[in-house]
mmCIF file of the C-alpha atoms, coordinates in Angstrom:
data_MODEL
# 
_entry.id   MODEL 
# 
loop_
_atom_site.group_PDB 
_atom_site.id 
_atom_site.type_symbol 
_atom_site.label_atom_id 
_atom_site.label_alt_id 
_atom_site.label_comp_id 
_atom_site.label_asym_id 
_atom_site.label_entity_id 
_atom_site.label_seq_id 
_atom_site.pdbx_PDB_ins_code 
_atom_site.Cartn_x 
_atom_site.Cartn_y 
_atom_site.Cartn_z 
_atom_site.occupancy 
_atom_site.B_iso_or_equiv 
_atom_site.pdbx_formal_charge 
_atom_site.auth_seq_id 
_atom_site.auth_comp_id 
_atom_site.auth_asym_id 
_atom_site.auth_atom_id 
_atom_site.pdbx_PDB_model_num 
ATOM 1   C CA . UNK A 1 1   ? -200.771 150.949 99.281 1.00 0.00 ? 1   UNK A CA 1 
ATOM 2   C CA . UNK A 1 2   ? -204.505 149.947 98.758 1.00 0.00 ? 2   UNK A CA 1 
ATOM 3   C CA . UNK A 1 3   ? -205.547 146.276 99.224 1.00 0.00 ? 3   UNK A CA 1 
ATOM 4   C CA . UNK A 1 4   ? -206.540 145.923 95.674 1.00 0.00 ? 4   UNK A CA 1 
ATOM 5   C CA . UNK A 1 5   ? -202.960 147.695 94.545 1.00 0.00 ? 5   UNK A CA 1 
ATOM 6   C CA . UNK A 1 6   ? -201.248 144.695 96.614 1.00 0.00 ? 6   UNK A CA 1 
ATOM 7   C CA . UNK A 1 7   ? -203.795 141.753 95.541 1.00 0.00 ? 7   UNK A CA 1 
ATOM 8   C CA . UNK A 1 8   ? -202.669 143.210 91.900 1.00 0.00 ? 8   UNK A CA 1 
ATOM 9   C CA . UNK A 1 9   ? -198.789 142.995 92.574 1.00 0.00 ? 9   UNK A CA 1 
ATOM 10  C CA . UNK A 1 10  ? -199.134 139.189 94.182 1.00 0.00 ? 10  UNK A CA 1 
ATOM 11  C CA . UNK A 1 11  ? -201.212 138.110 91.350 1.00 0.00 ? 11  UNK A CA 1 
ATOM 12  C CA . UNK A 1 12  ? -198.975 139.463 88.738 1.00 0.00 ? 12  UNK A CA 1 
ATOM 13  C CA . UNK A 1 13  ? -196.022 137.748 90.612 1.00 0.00 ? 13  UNK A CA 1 
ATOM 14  C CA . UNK A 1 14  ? -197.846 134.680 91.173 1.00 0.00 ? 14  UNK A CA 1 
ATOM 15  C CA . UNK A 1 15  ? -198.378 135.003 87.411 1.00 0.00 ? 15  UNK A CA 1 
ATOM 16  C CA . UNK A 1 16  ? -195.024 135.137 86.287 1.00 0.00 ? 16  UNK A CA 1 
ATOM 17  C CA . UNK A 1 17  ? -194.098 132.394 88.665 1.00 0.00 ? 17  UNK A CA 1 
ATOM 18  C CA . UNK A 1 18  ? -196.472 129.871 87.197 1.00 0.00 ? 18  UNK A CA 1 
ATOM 19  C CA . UNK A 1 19  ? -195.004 131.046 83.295 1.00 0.00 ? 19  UNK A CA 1 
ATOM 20  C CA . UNK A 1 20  ? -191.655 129.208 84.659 1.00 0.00 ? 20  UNK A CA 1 
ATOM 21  C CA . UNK A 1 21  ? -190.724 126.519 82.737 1.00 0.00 ? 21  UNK A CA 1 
ATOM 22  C CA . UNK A 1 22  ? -187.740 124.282 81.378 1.00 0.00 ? 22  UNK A CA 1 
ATOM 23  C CA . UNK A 1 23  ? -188.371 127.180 77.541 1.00 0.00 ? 23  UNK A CA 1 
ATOM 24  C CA . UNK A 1 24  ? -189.971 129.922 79.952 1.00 0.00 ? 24  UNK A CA 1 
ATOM 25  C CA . UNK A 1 25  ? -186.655 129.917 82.893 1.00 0.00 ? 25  UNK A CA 1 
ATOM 26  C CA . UNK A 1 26  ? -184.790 133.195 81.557 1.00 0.00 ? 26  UNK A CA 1 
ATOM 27  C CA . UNK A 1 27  ? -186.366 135.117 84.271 1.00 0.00 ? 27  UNK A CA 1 
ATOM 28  C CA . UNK A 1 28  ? -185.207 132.853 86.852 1.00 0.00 ? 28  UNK A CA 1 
ATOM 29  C CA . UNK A 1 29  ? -182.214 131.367 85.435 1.00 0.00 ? 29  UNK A CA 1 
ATOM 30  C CA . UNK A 1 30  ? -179.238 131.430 87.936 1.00 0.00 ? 30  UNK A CA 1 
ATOM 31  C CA . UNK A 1 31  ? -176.164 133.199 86.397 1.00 0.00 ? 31  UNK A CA 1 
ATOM 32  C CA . UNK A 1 32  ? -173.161 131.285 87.467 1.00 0.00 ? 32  UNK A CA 1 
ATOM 33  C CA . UNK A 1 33  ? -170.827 130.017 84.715 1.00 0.00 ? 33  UNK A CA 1 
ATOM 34  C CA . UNK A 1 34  ? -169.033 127.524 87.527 1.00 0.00 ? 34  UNK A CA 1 
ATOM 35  C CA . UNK A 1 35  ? -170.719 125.017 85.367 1.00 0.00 ? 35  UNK A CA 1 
ATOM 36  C CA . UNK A 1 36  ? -170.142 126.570 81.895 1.00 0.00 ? 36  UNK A CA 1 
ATOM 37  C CA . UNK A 1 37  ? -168.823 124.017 79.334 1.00 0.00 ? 37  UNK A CA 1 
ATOM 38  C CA . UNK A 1 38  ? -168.727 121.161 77.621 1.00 0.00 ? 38  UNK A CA 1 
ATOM 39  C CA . UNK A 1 39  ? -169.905 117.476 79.120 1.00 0.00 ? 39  UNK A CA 1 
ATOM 40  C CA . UNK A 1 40  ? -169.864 113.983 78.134 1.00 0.00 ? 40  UNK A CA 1 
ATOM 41  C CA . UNK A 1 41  ? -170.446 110.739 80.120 1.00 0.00 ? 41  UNK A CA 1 
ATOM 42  C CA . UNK A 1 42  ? -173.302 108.305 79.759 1.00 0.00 ? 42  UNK A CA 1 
ATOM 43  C CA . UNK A 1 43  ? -176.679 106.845 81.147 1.00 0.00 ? 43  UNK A CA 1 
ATOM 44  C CA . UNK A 1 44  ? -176.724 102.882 82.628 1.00 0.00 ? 44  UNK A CA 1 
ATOM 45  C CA . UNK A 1 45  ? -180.097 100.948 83.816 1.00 0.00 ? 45  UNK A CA 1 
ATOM 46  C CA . UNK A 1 46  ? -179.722 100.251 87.387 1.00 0.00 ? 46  UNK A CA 1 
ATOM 47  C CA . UNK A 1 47  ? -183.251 98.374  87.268 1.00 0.00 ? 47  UNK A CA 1 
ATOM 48  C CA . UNK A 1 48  ? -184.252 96.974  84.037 1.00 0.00 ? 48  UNK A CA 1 
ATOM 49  C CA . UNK A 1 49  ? -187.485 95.859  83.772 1.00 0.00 ? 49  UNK A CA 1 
ATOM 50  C CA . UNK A 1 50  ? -189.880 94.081  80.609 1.00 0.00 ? 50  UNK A CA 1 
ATOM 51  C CA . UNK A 1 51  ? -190.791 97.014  79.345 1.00 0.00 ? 51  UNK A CA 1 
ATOM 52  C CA . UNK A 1 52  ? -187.463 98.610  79.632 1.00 0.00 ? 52  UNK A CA 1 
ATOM 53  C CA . UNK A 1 53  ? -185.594 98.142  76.772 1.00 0.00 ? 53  UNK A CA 1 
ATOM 54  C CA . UNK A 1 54  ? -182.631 100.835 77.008 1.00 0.00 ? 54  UNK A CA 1 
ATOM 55  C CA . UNK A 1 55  ? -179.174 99.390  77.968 1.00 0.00 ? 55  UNK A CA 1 
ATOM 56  C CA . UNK A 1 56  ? -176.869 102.599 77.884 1.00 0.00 ? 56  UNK A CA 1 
ATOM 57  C CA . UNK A 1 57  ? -176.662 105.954 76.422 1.00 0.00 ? 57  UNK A CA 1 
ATOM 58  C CA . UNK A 1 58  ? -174.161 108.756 76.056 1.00 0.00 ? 58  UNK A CA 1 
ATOM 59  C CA . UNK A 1 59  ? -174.556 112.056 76.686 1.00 0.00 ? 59  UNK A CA 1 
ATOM 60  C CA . UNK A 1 60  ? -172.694 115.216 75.398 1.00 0.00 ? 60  UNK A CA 1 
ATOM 61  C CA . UNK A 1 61  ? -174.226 118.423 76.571 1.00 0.00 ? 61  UNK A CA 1 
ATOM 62  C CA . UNK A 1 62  ? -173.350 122.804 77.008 1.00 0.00 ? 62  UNK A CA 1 
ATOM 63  C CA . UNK A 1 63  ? -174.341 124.883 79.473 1.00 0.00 ? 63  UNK A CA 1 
ATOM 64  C CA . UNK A 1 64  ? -173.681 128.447 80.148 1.00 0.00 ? 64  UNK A CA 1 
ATOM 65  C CA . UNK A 1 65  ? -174.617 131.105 82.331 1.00 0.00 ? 65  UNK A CA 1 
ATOM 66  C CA . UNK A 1 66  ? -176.223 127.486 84.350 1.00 0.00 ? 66  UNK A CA 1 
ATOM 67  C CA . UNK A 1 67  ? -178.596 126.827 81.257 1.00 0.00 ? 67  UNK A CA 1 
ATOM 68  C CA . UNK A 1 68  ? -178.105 123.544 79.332 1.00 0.00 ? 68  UNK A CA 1 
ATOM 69  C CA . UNK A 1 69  ? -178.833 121.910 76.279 1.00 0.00 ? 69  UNK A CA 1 
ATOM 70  C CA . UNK A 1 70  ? -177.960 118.697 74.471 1.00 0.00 ? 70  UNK A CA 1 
ATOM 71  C CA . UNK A 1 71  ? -177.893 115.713 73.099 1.00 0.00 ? 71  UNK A CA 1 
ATOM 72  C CA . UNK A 1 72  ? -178.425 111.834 74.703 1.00 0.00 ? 72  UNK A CA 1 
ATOM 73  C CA . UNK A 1 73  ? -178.464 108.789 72.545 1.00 0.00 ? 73  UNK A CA 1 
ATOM 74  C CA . UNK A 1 74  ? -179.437 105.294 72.788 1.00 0.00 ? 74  UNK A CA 1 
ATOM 75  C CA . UNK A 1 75  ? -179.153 102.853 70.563 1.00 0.00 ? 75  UNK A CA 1 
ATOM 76  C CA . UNK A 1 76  ? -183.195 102.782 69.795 1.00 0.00 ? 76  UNK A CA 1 
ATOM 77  C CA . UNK A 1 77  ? -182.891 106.658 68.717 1.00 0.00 ? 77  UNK A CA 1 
ATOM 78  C CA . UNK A 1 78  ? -181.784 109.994 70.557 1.00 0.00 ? 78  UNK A CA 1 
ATOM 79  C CA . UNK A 1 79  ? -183.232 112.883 72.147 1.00 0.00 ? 79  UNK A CA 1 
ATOM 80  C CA . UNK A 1 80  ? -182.863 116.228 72.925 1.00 0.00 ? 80  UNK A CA 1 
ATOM 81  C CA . UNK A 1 81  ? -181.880 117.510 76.865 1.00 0.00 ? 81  UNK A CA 1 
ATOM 82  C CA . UNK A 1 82  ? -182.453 120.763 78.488 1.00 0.00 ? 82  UNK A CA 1 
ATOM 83  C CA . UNK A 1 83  ? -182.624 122.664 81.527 1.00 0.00 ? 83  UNK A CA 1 
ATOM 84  C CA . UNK A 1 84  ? -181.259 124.451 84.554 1.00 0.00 ? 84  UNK A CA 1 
ATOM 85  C CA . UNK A 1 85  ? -178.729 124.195 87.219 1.00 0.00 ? 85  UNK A CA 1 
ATOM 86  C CA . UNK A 1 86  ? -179.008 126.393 90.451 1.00 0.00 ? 86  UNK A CA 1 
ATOM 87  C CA . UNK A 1 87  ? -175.751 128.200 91.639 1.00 0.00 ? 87  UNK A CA 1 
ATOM 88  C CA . UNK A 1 88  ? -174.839 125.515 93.771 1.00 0.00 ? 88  UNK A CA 1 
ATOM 89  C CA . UNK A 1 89  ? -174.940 122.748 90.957 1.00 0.00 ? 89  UNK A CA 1 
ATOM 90  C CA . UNK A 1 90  ? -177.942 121.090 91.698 1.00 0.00 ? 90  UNK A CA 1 
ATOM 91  C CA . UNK A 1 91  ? -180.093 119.530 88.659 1.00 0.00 ? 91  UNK A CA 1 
ATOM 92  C CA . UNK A 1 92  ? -183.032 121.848 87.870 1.00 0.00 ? 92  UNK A CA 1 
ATOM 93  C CA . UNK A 1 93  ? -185.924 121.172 85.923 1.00 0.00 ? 93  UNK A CA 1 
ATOM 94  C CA . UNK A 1 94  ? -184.030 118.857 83.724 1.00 0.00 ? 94  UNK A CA 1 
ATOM 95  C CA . UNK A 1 95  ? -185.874 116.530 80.979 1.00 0.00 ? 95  UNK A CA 1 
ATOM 96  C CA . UNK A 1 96  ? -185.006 114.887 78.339 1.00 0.00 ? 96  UNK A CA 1 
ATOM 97  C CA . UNK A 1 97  ? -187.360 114.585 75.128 1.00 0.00 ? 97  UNK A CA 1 
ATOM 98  C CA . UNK A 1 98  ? -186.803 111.302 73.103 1.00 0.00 ? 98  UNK A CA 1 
ATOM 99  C CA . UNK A 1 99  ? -187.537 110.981 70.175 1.00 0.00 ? 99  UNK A CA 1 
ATOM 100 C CA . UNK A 1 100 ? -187.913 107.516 69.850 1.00 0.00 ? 100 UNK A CA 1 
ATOM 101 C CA . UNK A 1 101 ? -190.495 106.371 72.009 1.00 0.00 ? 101 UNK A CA 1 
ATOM 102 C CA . UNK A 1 102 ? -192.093 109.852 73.170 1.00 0.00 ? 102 UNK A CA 1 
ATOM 103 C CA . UNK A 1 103 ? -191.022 109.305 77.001 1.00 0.00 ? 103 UNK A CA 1 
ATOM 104 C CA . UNK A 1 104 ? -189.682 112.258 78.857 1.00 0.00 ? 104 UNK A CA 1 
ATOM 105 C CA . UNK A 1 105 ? -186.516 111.394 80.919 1.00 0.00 ? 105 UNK A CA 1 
ATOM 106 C CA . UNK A 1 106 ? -186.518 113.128 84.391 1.00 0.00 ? 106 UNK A CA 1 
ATOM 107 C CA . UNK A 1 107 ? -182.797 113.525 85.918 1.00 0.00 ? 107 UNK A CA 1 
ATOM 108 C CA . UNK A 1 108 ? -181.725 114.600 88.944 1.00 0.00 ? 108 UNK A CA 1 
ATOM 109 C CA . UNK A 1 109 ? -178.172 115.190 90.143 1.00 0.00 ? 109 UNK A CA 1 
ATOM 110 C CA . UNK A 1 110 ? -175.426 117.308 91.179 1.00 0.00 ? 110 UNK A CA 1 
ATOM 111 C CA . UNK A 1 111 ? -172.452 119.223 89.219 1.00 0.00 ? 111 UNK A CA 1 
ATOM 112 C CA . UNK A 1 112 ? -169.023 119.759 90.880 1.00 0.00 ? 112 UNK A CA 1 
ATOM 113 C CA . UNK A 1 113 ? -165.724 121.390 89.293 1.00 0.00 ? 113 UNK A CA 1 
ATOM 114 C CA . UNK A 1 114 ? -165.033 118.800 87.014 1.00 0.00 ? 114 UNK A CA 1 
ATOM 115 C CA . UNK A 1 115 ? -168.041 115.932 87.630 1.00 0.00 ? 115 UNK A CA 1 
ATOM 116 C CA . UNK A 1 116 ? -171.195 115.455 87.594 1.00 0.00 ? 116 UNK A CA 1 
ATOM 117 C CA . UNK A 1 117 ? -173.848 112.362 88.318 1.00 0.00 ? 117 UNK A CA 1 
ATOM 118 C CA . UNK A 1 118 ? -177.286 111.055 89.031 1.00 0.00 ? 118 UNK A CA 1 
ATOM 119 C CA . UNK A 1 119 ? -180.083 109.262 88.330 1.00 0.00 ? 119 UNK A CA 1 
ATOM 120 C CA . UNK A 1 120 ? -182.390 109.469 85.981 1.00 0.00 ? 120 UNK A CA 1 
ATOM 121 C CA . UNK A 1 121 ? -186.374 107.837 85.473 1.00 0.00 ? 121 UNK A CA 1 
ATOM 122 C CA . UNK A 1 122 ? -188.557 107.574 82.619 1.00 0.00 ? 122 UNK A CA 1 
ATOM 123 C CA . UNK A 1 123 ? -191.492 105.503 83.996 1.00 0.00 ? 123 UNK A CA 1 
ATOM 124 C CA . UNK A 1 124 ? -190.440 102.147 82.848 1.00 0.00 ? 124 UNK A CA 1 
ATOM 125 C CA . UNK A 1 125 ? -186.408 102.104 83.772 1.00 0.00 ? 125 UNK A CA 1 
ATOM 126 C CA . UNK A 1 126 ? -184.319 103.910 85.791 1.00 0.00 ? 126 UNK A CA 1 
ATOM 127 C CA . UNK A 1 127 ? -180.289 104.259 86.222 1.00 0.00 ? 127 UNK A CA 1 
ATOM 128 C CA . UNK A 1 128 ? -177.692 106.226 87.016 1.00 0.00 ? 128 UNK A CA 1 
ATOM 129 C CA . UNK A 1 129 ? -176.142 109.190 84.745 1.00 0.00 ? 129 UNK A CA 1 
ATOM 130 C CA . UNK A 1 130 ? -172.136 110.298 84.814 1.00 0.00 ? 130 UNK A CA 1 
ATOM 131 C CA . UNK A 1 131 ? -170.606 112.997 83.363 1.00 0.00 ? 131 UNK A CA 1 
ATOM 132 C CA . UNK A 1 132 ? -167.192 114.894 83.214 1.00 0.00 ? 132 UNK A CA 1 
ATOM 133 C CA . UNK A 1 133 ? -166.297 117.960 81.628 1.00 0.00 ? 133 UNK A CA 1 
ATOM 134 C CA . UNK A 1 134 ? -164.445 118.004 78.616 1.00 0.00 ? 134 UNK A CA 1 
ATOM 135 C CA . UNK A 1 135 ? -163.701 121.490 78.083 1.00 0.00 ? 135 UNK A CA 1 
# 
């Protein structure tokens, strides 16, 4: 293999690597379904601040084949969640867009058989996220 031929093939990988995103993951996406399902559980402010202004939120969400979408509400408006969990569980590339105020939500976390919790950050608050699967 020539040295151009392999500067071409990293490029190209280094490429597709950098078109990975939350809407760009299906070429990375893990493929467990340990996860697949239905969840529900809610968002609470563990340190609320002036310009924090969200007390609580619930959270009902799908994911399959480790994907996830949904829905989290507040009572100043909702938004929309996505992301991706690794094989293991762990929170991947997560956010959620509200439509409310225009903040992203960043969560982290971990999923188990049954449970699943957190924290979560937005820039002006940040809490603590549970969830449990419903189905």
């Amino acid at each position: 293999m020539s040295f151009r031929t392999a500067v071409s093939i990293l490029l190209l990988a280094l490429g597709l690597a950098a078109c990975d995103s939350v809407a760009g993951v299906s070429m990375f996406t893990p493929k467990s379904t340990a996860y697949d399902g239905v969840w529900v559980g809610q968002l609470t402010v563990g340190l609320k601040t002036d310009k924090c202004y969200v007390s609580r939120g619930g959270v009902r969400l799908r994911i399959v084949g480790g994907r996830l979408n949904g829905v989290v509400r507040f009572q100043e408006g909702e938004g929309d969640i996505s992301g991706v969990l690794d094989d293991k569980g762990v929170v991947q590339l997560v956010k959620v867009n509200n439509s409310y105020d225009g903040t992203d939500v960043a969560l982290e976390g971990q999923f188990g058989e049954s449970t699943a919790s957190g924290t979560w950050n937005n820039g002006f608050c940040t809490g603590d996220w549970e969830l449990k699967k419903a189905r």
